[in-house]
PDB file of C-alpha atoms in Angstrom:
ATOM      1  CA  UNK A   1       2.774  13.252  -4.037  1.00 95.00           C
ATOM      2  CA  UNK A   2       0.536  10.067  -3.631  1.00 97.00           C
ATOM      3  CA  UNK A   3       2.391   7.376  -2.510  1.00 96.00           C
ATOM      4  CA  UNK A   4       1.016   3.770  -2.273  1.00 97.00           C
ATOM      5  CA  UNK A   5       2.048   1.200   0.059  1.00 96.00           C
ATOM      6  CA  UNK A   6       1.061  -2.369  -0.849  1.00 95.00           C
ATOM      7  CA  UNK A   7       1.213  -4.333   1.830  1.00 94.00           C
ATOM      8  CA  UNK A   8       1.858  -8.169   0.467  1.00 93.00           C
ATOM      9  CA  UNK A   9       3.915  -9.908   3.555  1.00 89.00           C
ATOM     10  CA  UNK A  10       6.808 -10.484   1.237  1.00 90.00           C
ATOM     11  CA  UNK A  11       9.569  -8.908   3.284  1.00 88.00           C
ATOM     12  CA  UNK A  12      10.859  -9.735   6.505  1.00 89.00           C
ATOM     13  CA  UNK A  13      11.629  -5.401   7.052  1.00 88.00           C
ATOM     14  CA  UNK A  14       8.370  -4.360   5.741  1.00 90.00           C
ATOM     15  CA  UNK A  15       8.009  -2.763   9.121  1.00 91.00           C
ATOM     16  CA  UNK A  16      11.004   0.114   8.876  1.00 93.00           C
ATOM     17  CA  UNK A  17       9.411   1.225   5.527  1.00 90.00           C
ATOM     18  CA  UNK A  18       6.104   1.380   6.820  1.00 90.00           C
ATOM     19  CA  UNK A  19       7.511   3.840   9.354  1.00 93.00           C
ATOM     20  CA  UNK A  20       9.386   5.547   7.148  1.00 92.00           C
ATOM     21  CA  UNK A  21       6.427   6.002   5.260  1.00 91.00           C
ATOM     22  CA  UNK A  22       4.378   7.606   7.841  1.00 91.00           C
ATOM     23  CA  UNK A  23       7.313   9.943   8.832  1.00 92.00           C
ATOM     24  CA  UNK A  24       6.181  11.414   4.830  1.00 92.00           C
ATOM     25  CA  UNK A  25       2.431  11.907   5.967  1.00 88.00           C
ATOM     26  CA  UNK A  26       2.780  15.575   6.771  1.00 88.00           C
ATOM     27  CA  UNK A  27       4.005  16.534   3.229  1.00 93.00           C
ATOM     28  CA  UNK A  28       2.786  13.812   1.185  1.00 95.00           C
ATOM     29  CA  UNK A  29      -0.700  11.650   0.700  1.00 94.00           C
ATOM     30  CA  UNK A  30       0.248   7.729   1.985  1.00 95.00           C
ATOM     31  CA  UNK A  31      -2.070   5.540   1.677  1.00 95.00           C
ATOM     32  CA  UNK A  32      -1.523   1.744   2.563  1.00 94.00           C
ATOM     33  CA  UNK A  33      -3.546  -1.715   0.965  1.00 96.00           C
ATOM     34  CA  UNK A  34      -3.473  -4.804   2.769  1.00 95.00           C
ATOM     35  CA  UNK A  35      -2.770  -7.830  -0.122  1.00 94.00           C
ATOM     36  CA  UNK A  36      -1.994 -10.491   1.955  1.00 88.00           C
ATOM     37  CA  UNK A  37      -5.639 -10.940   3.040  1.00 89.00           C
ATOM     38  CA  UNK A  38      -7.293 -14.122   2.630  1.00 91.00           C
ATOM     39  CA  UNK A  39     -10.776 -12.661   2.004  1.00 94.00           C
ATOM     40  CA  UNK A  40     -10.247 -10.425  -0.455  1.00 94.00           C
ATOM     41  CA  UNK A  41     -12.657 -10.184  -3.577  1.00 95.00           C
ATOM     42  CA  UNK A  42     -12.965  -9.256  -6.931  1.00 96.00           C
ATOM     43  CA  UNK A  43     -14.068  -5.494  -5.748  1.00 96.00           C
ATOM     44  CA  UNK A  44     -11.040  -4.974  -3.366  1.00 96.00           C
ATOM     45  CA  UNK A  45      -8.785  -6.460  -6.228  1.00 96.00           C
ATOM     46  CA  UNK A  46     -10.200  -3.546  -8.470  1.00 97.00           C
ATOM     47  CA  UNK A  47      -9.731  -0.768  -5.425  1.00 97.00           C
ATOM     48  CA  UNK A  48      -6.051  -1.624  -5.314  1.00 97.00           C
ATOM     49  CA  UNK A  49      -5.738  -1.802  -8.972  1.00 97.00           C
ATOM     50  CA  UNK A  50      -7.518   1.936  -8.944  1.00 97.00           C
ATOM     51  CA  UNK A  51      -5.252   3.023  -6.719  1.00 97.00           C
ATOM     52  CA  UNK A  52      -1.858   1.598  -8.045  1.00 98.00           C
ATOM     53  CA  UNK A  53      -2.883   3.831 -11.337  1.00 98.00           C
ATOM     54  CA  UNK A  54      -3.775   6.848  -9.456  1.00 97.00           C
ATOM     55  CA  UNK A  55      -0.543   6.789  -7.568  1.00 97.00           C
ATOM     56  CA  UNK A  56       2.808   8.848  -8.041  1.00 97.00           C
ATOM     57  CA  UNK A  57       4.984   5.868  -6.559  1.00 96.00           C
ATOM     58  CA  UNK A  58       3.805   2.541  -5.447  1.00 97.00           C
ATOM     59  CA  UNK A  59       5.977   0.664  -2.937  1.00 94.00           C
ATOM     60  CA  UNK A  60       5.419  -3.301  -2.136  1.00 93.00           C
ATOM     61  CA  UNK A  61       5.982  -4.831   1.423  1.00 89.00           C
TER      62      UNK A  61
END
């Protein structure tokens, strides 16, 4: 399974999924984006786009 973690600073917890989702690395692909950058351009805005569609299950922290 692909699984994509978006990371957007929106939760306070975001931490105890994030390691939750690394405990699925051995039997699943995780891959993690980092939204809450400052600097981020049109090209990295179309990467995560990309890779929300060619994901099984997206997850936002």
């Amino acid at each position: 399974m692909k699984i994509l973690e978006l990371n957007a600073g929106l939760f306070p917890d975001a931490q105890t999924v994030v390691a939750s989702l690394r405990r699925l690395e051995p039997a699943h692909r995780v891959d993690s984006i980092e939204l809450a950058r400052r600097d981020m351009k049109d090209e990295d805005w179309d990467h995560a786009i990309a890779a929300i569609l060619g994901s099984d299950l997206t997850i936002t922290t």
